[in-house]
PDB file of C-alpha atoms in Angstrom:
ATOM      1  CA  UNK P 164      19.859   3.620 -17.529  1.00  0.00           C
ATOM      2  CA  UNK P 165      21.815   5.578 -14.929  1.00  0.00           C
ATOM      3  CA  UNK P 166      21.874   4.401 -11.359  1.00  0.00           C
ATOM      4  CA  UNK P 167      19.656   6.108  -8.829  1.00  0.00           C
ATOM      5  CA  UNK P 168      21.520   8.866  -6.973  1.00  0.00           C
ATOM      6  CA  UNK P 169      22.535   8.322  -3.363  1.00  0.00           C
ATOM      7  CA  UNK P 170      25.065  10.193  -1.225  1.00  0.00           C
ATOM      8  CA  UNK P 171      28.358   8.339  -1.132  1.00  0.00           C
ATOM      9  CA  UNK P 172      28.555   8.464   2.638  1.00  0.00           C
ATOM     10  CA  UNK P 173      26.691   9.530   5.746  1.00  0.00           C
ATOM     11  CA  UNK P 174      27.652   9.317   9.388  1.00  0.00           C
ATOM     12  CA  UNK P 175      26.107   9.676  12.795  1.00  0.00           C
ATOM     13  CA  UNK P 176      26.746   8.997  16.448  1.00  0.00           C
ATOM     14  CA  UNK P 177      25.075   6.213  18.413  1.00  0.00           C
ATOM     15  CA  UNK P 178      21.526   7.151  19.332  1.00  0.00           C
ATOM     16  CA  UNK P 179      21.207   9.748  16.603  1.00  0.00           C
ATOM     17  CA  UNK P 180      19.051   9.543  13.467  1.00  0.00           C
ATOM     18  CA  UNK P 181      20.282   9.677   9.904  1.00  0.00           C
ATOM     19  CA  UNK P 182      18.527   9.858   6.556  1.00  0.00           C
ATOM     20  CA  UNK P 183      19.773   8.521   3.230  1.00  0.00           C
ATOM     21  CA  UNK P 184      18.228   9.913   0.063  1.00  0.00           C
ATOM     22  CA  UNK P 185      17.672   8.152  -3.246  1.00  0.00           C
ATOM     23  CA  UNK P 186      16.852  10.332  -6.234  1.00  0.00           C
ATOM     24  CA  UNK P 187      15.515   9.068  -9.527  1.00  0.00           C
ATOM     25  CA  UNK P 188      13.042  10.225 -12.133  1.00  0.00           C
ATOM     26  CA  UNK P 189       9.345  10.021 -12.893  1.00  0.00           C
ATOM     27  CA  UNK P 190      10.134   6.814 -14.828  1.00  0.00           C
ATOM     28  CA  UNK P 191      11.290   4.997 -11.738  1.00  0.00           C
ATOM     29  CA  UNK P 192      11.162   6.311  -8.151  1.00  0.00           C
ATOM     30  CA  UNK P 193       8.542   8.933  -8.866  1.00  0.00           C
ATOM     31  CA  UNK P 194       6.344   6.714 -10.978  1.00  0.00           C
ATOM     32  CA  UNK P 195       5.917   3.665  -8.778  1.00  0.00           C
ATOM     33  CA  UNK P 196       5.611   2.738  -5.118  1.00  0.00           C
ATOM     34  CA  UNK P 197       8.120  -0.045  -5.661  1.00  0.00           C
ATOM     35  CA  UNK P 198      11.131   1.451  -3.904  1.00  0.00           C
ATOM     36  CA  UNK P 199      13.127  -0.840  -1.652  1.00  0.00           C
ATOM     37  CA  UNK P 200      16.199  -0.526   0.548  1.00  0.00           C
ATOM     38  CA  UNK P 201      18.982  -3.015   1.266  1.00  0.00           C
ATOM     39  CA  UNK P 202      21.646  -3.271   3.938  1.00  0.00           C
ATOM     40  CA  UNK P 203      24.955  -4.885   3.068  1.00  0.00           C
ATOM     41  CA  UNK P 204      27.580  -5.583   5.678  1.00  0.00           C
ATOM     42  CA  UNK P 205      31.123  -6.059   4.436  1.00  0.00           C
ATOM     43  CA  UNK P 206      31.570  -9.431   2.762  1.00  0.00           C
ATOM     44  CA  UNK P 207      27.907 -10.359   3.115  1.00  0.00           C
ATOM     45  CA  UNK P 208      24.933 -10.581   0.786  1.00  0.00           C
ATOM     46  CA  UNK P 209      22.479  -7.673   0.765  1.00  0.00           C
ATOM     47  CA  UNK P 210      19.434  -7.865   3.041  1.00  0.00           C
ATOM     48  CA  UNK P 211      16.026  -6.345   2.352  1.00  0.00           C
ATOM     49  CA  UNK P 212      15.192  -3.664   4.944  1.00  0.00           C
ATOM     50  CA  UNK P 213      12.276  -1.753   3.381  1.00  0.00           C
ATOM     51  CA  UNK P 214       9.917  -2.685   0.536  1.00  0.00           C
ATOM     52  CA  UNK P 215       7.211  -0.777  -1.329  1.00  0.00           C
ATOM     53  CA  UNK P 216       8.571   2.547  -0.054  1.00  0.00           C
ATOM     54  CA  UNK P 217       7.762   2.172   3.631  1.00  0.00           C
ATOM     55  CA  UNK P 218       7.065  -1.419   4.609  1.00  0.00           C
ATOM     56  CA  UNK P 219       9.383  -3.428   6.862  1.00  0.00           C
ATOM     57  CA  UNK P 220       9.819  -7.168   6.378  1.00  0.00           C
ATOM     58  CA  UNK P 221       9.271  -9.333   9.404  1.00  0.00           C
ATOM     59  CA  UNK P 222      12.313  -9.228  11.661  1.00  0.00           C
ATOM     60  CA  UNK P 223      13.594  -5.809  10.608  1.00  0.00           C
ATOM     61  CA  UNK P 224      13.874  -3.323  13.456  1.00  0.00           C
ATOM     62  CA  UNK P 225      11.296  -0.530  13.595  1.00  0.00           C
ATOM     63  CA  UNK P 226      14.243   1.868  13.825  1.00  0.00           C
ATOM     64  CA  UNK P 227      14.306   1.612  10.033  1.00  0.00           C
ATOM     65  CA  UNK P 228      11.685   3.570   8.103  1.00  0.00           C
ATOM     66  CA  UNK P 229      11.148   4.632   4.515  1.00  0.00           C
ATOM     67  CA  UNK P 230       9.307   7.394   2.710  1.00  0.00           C
ATOM     68  CA  UNK P 231       9.003   9.021  -0.698  1.00  0.00           C
ATOM     69  CA  UNK P 232       8.292  12.474  -2.036  1.00  0.00           C
ATOM     70  CA  UNK P 233       8.192  13.021  -5.767  1.00  0.00           C
ATOM     71  CA  UNK P 234      11.265  11.491  -7.383  1.00  0.00           C
ATOM     72  CA  UNK P 235      13.182  11.094  -4.110  1.00  0.00           C
ATOM     73  CA  UNK P 236      12.895   8.254  -1.638  1.00  0.00           C
ATOM     74  CA  UNK P 237      14.461   8.264   1.808  1.00  0.00           C
ATOM     75  CA  UNK P 238      15.602   5.744   4.386  1.00  0.00           C
ATOM     76  CA  UNK P 239      15.739   6.908   7.981  1.00  0.00           C
ATOM     77  CA  UNK P 240      17.512   5.019  10.722  1.00  0.00           C
ATOM     78  CA  UNK P 241      16.718   6.200  14.222  1.00  0.00           C
ATOM     79  CA  UNK P 242      18.573   5.356  17.419  1.00  0.00           C
ATOM     80  CA  UNK P 243      21.752   4.528  15.508  1.00  0.00           C
ATOM     81  CA  UNK P 244      23.611   1.485  16.721  1.00  0.00           C
ATOM     82  CA  UNK P 245      27.094   0.240  15.914  1.00  0.00           C
ATOM     83  CA  UNK P 246      25.607  -2.752  14.083  1.00  0.00           C
ATOM     84  CA  UNK P 247      23.938  -0.386  11.598  1.00  0.00           C
ATOM     85  CA  UNK P 248      27.318   0.450  10.075  1.00  0.00           C
ATOM     86  CA  UNK P 249      27.062  -0.944   6.546  1.00  0.00           C
ATOM     87  CA  UNK P 250      26.441  -0.011   2.938  1.00  0.00           C
ATOM     88  CA  UNK P 251      22.856   0.846   2.003  1.00  0.00           C
ATOM     89  CA  UNK P 252      21.335   0.610  -1.454  1.00  0.00           C
ATOM     90  CA  UNK P 253      17.994   1.749  -2.783  1.00  0.00           C
ATOM     91  CA  UNK P 254      16.237   0.086  -5.700  1.00  0.00           C
ATOM     92  CA  UNK P 255      13.249   0.960  -7.842  1.00  0.00           C
ATOM     93  CA  UNK P 256      11.060  -0.669 -10.440  1.00  0.00           C
ATOM     94  CA  UNK P 257      11.213   1.220 -13.727  1.00  0.00           C
ATOM     95  CA  UNK P 258       8.924   1.980 -16.636  1.00  0.00           C
ATOM     96  CA  UNK P 259      10.836  -0.481 -18.819  1.00  0.00           C
ATOM     97  CA  UNK P 260       9.947  -3.325 -16.447  1.00  0.00           C
ATOM     98  CA  UNK P 261      13.467  -3.289 -15.127  1.00  0.00           C
ATOM     99  CA  UNK P 262      15.084  -2.873 -11.758  1.00  0.00           C
ATOM    100  CA  UNK P 263      17.475  -0.064 -10.961  1.00  0.00           C
ATOM    101  CA  UNK P 264      19.821   0.252  -7.981  1.00  0.00           C
ATOM    102  CA  UNK P 265      21.307   3.313  -6.402  1.00  0.00           C
ATOM    103  CA  UNK P 266      25.063   3.754  -6.231  1.00  0.00           C
ATOM    104  CA  UNK P 267      25.122   2.909  -2.540  1.00  0.00           C
ATOM    105  CA  UNK P 268      25.757   4.870   0.654  1.00  0.00           C
ATOM    106  CA  UNK P 269      28.350   3.976   3.263  1.00  0.00           C
ATOM    107  CA  UNK P 270      27.009   4.566   6.766  1.00  0.00           C
ATOM    108  CA  UNK P 271      29.616   5.173   9.438  1.00  0.00           C
ATOM    109  CA  UNK P 272      28.609   5.071  13.089  1.00  0.00           C
ATOM    110  CA  UNK P 273      31.028   7.376  14.853  1.00  0.00           C
TER     111      UNK P 273
ATOM    112  CA  UNK R 216      12.680 -21.333   5.359  1.00  0.00           C
ATOM    113  CA  UNK R 217      13.453 -19.844   1.959  1.00  0.00           C
ATOM    114  CA  UNK R 218      16.972 -20.582   0.780  1.00  0.00           C
ATOM    115  CA  UNK R 219      18.875 -19.666  -2.361  1.00  0.00           C
ATOM    116  CA  UNK R 220      22.105 -21.652  -2.541  1.00  0.00           C
ATOM    117  CA  UNK R 221      24.609 -20.662  -5.182  1.00  0.00           C
ATOM    118  CA  UNK R 222      27.435 -22.641  -6.732  1.00  0.00           C
ATOM    119  CA  UNK R 223      31.000 -22.131  -5.589  1.00  0.00           C
ATOM    120  CA  UNK R 224      33.685 -19.673  -6.593  1.00  0.00           C
ATOM    121  CA  UNK R 225      35.140 -19.971 -10.083  1.00  0.00           C
ATOM    122  CA  UNK R 226      38.512 -19.050 -11.571  1.00  0.00           C
ATOM    123  CA  UNK R 227      38.524 -18.911 -15.355  1.00  0.00           C
ATOM    124  CA  UNK R 228      40.645 -17.633 -18.224  1.00  0.00           C
ATOM    125  CA  UNK R 229      39.480 -15.001 -20.719  1.00  0.00           C
ATOM    126  CA  UNK R 230      37.524 -16.572 -23.543  1.00  0.00           C
ATOM    127  CA  UNK R 231      36.316 -19.538 -21.500  1.00  0.00           C
ATOM    128  CA  UNK R 232      32.650 -20.287 -20.916  1.00  0.00           C
ATOM    129  CA  UNK R 233      30.967 -20.531 -17.534  1.00  0.00           C
ATOM    130  CA  UNK R 234      27.610 -21.334 -15.986  1.00  0.00           C
ATOM    131  CA  UNK R 235      26.856 -20.605 -12.347  1.00  0.00           C
ATOM    132  CA  UNK R 236      23.764 -21.805 -10.538  1.00  0.00           C
ATOM    133  CA  UNK R 237      21.272 -20.839  -7.856  1.00  0.00           C
ATOM    134  CA  UNK R 238      19.051 -23.494  -6.258  1.00  0.00           C
ATOM    135  CA  UNK R 239      15.889 -22.361  -4.556  1.00  0.00           C
ATOM    136  CA  UNK R 240      14.101 -24.172  -1.755  1.00  0.00           C
ATOM    137  CA  UNK R 241      11.425 -23.487   0.833  1.00  0.00           C
ATOM    138  CA  UNK R 242       9.020 -21.833  -1.608  1.00  0.00           C
ATOM    139  CA  UNK R 243       7.244 -22.436  -4.909  1.00  0.00           C
ATOM    140  CA  UNK R 244      10.146 -21.966  -7.338  1.00  0.00           C
ATOM    141  CA  UNK R 245       7.857 -21.513 -10.338  1.00  0.00           C
ATOM    142  CA  UNK R 246       5.799 -18.746  -8.740  1.00  0.00           C
ATOM    143  CA  UNK R 247       8.420 -16.058  -8.222  1.00  0.00           C
ATOM    144  CA  UNK R 248      10.784 -14.170 -10.489  1.00  0.00           C
ATOM    145  CA  UNK R 249      14.444 -14.819  -9.759  1.00  0.00           C
ATOM    146  CA  UNK R 250      17.168 -12.479 -10.882  1.00  0.00           C
ATOM    147  CA  UNK R 251      20.899 -11.919 -10.969  1.00  0.00           C
ATOM    148  CA  UNK R 252      22.828  -8.972  -9.558  1.00  0.00           C
ATOM    149  CA  UNK R 253      26.481  -8.150 -10.187  1.00  0.00           C
ATOM    150  CA  UNK R 254      28.804  -6.494  -7.697  1.00  0.00           C
ATOM    151  CA  UNK R 255      32.325  -5.616  -8.773  1.00  0.00           C
ATOM    152  CA  UNK R 256      34.615  -5.580  -5.703  1.00  0.00           C
ATOM    153  CA  UNK R 257      34.330  -2.253  -3.929  1.00  0.00           C
ATOM    154  CA  UNK R 258      31.462  -1.128  -6.172  1.00  0.00           C
ATOM    155  CA  UNK R 259      27.679  -1.074  -6.109  1.00  0.00           C
ATOM    156  CA  UNK R 260      24.913  -3.454  -7.111  1.00  0.00           C
ATOM    157  CA  UNK R 261      23.886  -3.804 -10.754  1.00  0.00           C
ATOM    158  CA  UNK R 262      20.748  -5.574 -11.930  1.00  0.00           C
ATOM    159  CA  UNK R 263      21.556  -7.963 -14.773  1.00  0.00           C
ATOM    160  CA  UNK R 264      18.305  -9.697 -15.580  1.00  0.00           C
ATOM    161  CA  UNK R 265      15.440 -11.770 -14.317  1.00  0.00           C
ATOM    162  CA  UNK R 266      13.551 -14.940 -15.185  1.00  0.00           C
ATOM    163  CA  UNK R 267      10.143 -16.349 -14.279  1.00  0.00           C
ATOM    164  CA  UNK R 268      10.762 -20.085 -13.942  1.00  0.00           C
ATOM    165  CA  UNK R 269       7.084 -20.865 -14.430  1.00  0.00           C
ATOM    166  CA  UNK R 270       7.207 -19.989 -18.121  1.00  0.00           C
ATOM    167  CA  UNK R 271      10.874 -18.976 -18.634  1.00  0.00           C
ATOM    168  CA  UNK R 272       9.931 -15.371 -19.445  1.00  0.00           C
ATOM    169  CA  UNK R 273      13.304 -13.588 -19.272  1.00  0.00           C
ATOM    170  CA  UNK R 274      14.248  -9.913 -19.233  1.00  0.00           C
ATOM    171  CA  UNK R 275      17.688  -8.343 -19.345  1.00  0.00           C
ATOM    172  CA  UNK R 276      19.172  -5.045 -18.327  1.00  0.00           C
ATOM    173  CA  UNK R 277      20.292  -3.203 -21.479  1.00  0.00           C
ATOM    174  CA  UNK R 278      23.793  -3.217 -19.989  1.00  0.00           C
ATOM    175  CA  UNK R 279      23.908  -7.013 -19.979  1.00  0.00           C
ATOM    176  CA  UNK R 280      21.690  -7.931 -22.948  1.00  0.00           C
ATOM    177  CA  UNK R 281      23.724 -10.134 -25.288  1.00  0.00           C
ATOM    178  CA  UNK R 282      26.531 -10.499 -22.761  1.00  0.00           C
ATOM    179  CA  UNK R 283      24.999 -13.227 -20.588  1.00  0.00           C
ATOM    180  CA  UNK R 284      22.210 -15.789 -20.727  1.00  0.00           C
ATOM    181  CA  UNK R 285      19.787 -16.415 -17.894  1.00  0.00           C
ATOM    182  CA  UNK R 286      17.897 -19.694 -17.750  1.00  0.00           C
ATOM    183  CA  UNK R 287      16.104 -21.939 -15.284  1.00  0.00           C
ATOM    184  CA  UNK R 288      15.343 -25.626 -14.855  1.00  0.00           C
ATOM    185  CA  UNK R 289      12.131 -25.810 -12.851  1.00  0.00           C
ATOM    186  CA  UNK R 290      12.419 -29.572 -12.465  1.00  0.00           C
ATOM    187  CA  UNK R 291      15.352 -29.020 -10.105  1.00  0.00           C
ATOM    188  CA  UNK R 292      14.411 -25.515  -8.874  1.00  0.00           C
ATOM    189  CA  UNK R 293      17.611 -24.028 -10.225  1.00  0.00           C
ATOM    190  CA  UNK R 294      18.372 -20.803 -12.062  1.00  0.00           C
ATOM    191  CA  UNK R 295      21.505 -20.233 -14.109  1.00  0.00           C
ATOM    192  CA  UNK R 296      23.691 -17.388 -15.304  1.00  0.00           C
ATOM    193  CA  UNK R 297      25.888 -18.218 -18.268  1.00  0.00           C
ATOM    194  CA  UNK R 298      28.714 -16.645 -20.257  1.00  0.00           C
ATOM    195  CA  UNK R 299      29.952 -17.976 -23.606  1.00  0.00           C
ATOM    196  CA  UNK R 300      33.231 -16.049 -23.618  1.00  0.00           C
ATOM    197  CA  UNK R 301      34.418 -14.487 -20.390  1.00  0.00           C
ATOM    198  CA  UNK R 302      36.332 -11.229 -20.168  1.00  0.00           C
ATOM    199  CA  UNK R 303      38.484  -9.916 -17.354  1.00  0.00           C
ATOM    200  CA  UNK R 304      35.810  -7.284 -16.753  1.00  0.00           C
ATOM    201  CA  UNK R 305      33.370 -10.072 -15.803  1.00  0.00           C
ATOM    202  CA  UNK R 306      35.316 -10.603 -12.577  1.00  0.00           C
ATOM    203  CA  UNK R 307      32.829  -9.866  -9.822  1.00  0.00           C
ATOM    204  CA  UNK R 308      30.565 -11.286  -7.154  1.00  0.00           C
ATOM    205  CA  UNK R 309      27.269 -12.485  -8.577  1.00  0.00           C
ATOM    206  CA  UNK R 310      24.138 -12.786  -6.457  1.00  0.00           C
ATOM    207  CA  UNK R 311      20.858 -14.435  -7.281  1.00  0.00           C
ATOM    208  CA  UNK R 312      17.777 -13.089  -5.559  1.00  0.00           C
ATOM    209  CA  UNK R 313      14.056 -13.848  -5.380  1.00  0.00           C
ATOM    210  CA  UNK R 314      11.935 -10.959  -6.616  1.00  0.00           C
ATOM    211  CA  UNK R 315       8.432  -9.907  -5.664  1.00  0.00           C
ATOM    212  CA  UNK R 316       6.524  -6.640  -5.992  1.00  0.00           C
ATOM    213  CA  UNK R 317       9.576  -4.707  -7.038  1.00  0.00           C
ATOM    214  CA  UNK R 318      11.801  -5.975  -4.224  1.00  0.00           C
ATOM    215  CA  UNK R 319      14.615  -8.476  -3.955  1.00  0.00           C
ATOM    216  CA  UNK R 320      13.251 -10.358  -0.967  1.00  0.00           C
ATOM    217  CA  UNK R 321      15.750 -13.181  -0.506  1.00  0.00           C
ATOM    218  CA  UNK R 322      19.365 -13.417  -1.626  1.00  0.00           C
ATOM    219  CA  UNK R 323      21.838 -16.172  -2.320  1.00  0.00           C
ATOM    220  CA  UNK R 324      25.224 -16.136  -0.661  1.00  0.00           C
ATOM    221  CA  UNK R 325      26.980 -14.996  -3.823  1.00  0.00           C
ATOM    222  CA  UNK R 326      29.357 -16.610  -6.312  1.00  0.00           C
ATOM    223  CA  UNK R 327      32.748 -15.000  -6.875  1.00  0.00           C
ATOM    224  CA  UNK R 328      33.925 -15.191 -10.459  1.00  0.00           C
ATOM    225  CA  UNK R 329      37.556 -14.388 -11.223  1.00  0.00           C
ATOM    226  CA  UNK R 330      38.677 -14.118 -14.839  1.00  0.00           C
ATOM    227  CA  UNK R 331      42.426 -13.891 -15.269  1.00  0.00           C
ATOM    228  CA  UNK R 332      45.027 -15.098 -17.702  1.00  0.00           C
TER     229      UNK R 332
END
């Protein structure tokens, strides 16, 4: 299975909003509402930021939001802050009862 | 507080065997799937496989099927990832993570495996 498709990098200035896309197929992203997003700071373990497309775990800032349309899911970060600079990965459940990650997106806060 | 504590970094030679561990605490270990994720330095996350400690039901990514073995000992709330013959290409950071409803909800701190002659 190929990884879900994410842009390699995105950037934004403090206070701005950015959106990271995650494109799959009808056998994964498009077929299930089990898309999640992870933040990984350099040298650290990933952290769950969004689950089931648009839900935030307790403790995650409401500046982070998720959505899905067809085979593409999106993570939006509003009011960018320096601490948001990290790698972001999407993940989806698949029709073969597997889990698939995106290739990752490096967010740079200018 | 949920915690997943992984075993320490390993340095091995090609052809050697290895088992790394992940001990869960703060939740019912037998009630959640727990999986393993590989990250080659500078690269992305790759799902390797997952196990349900309650009944040892195990599933593997096609990319890792036959290459590794995932197991769990529910009596000590510990999951394992095992190689019988390591290759240099197995050098990576390995994370365990608790899985629920399609999401990896809690992560271990990672175990760095280095395979070099």
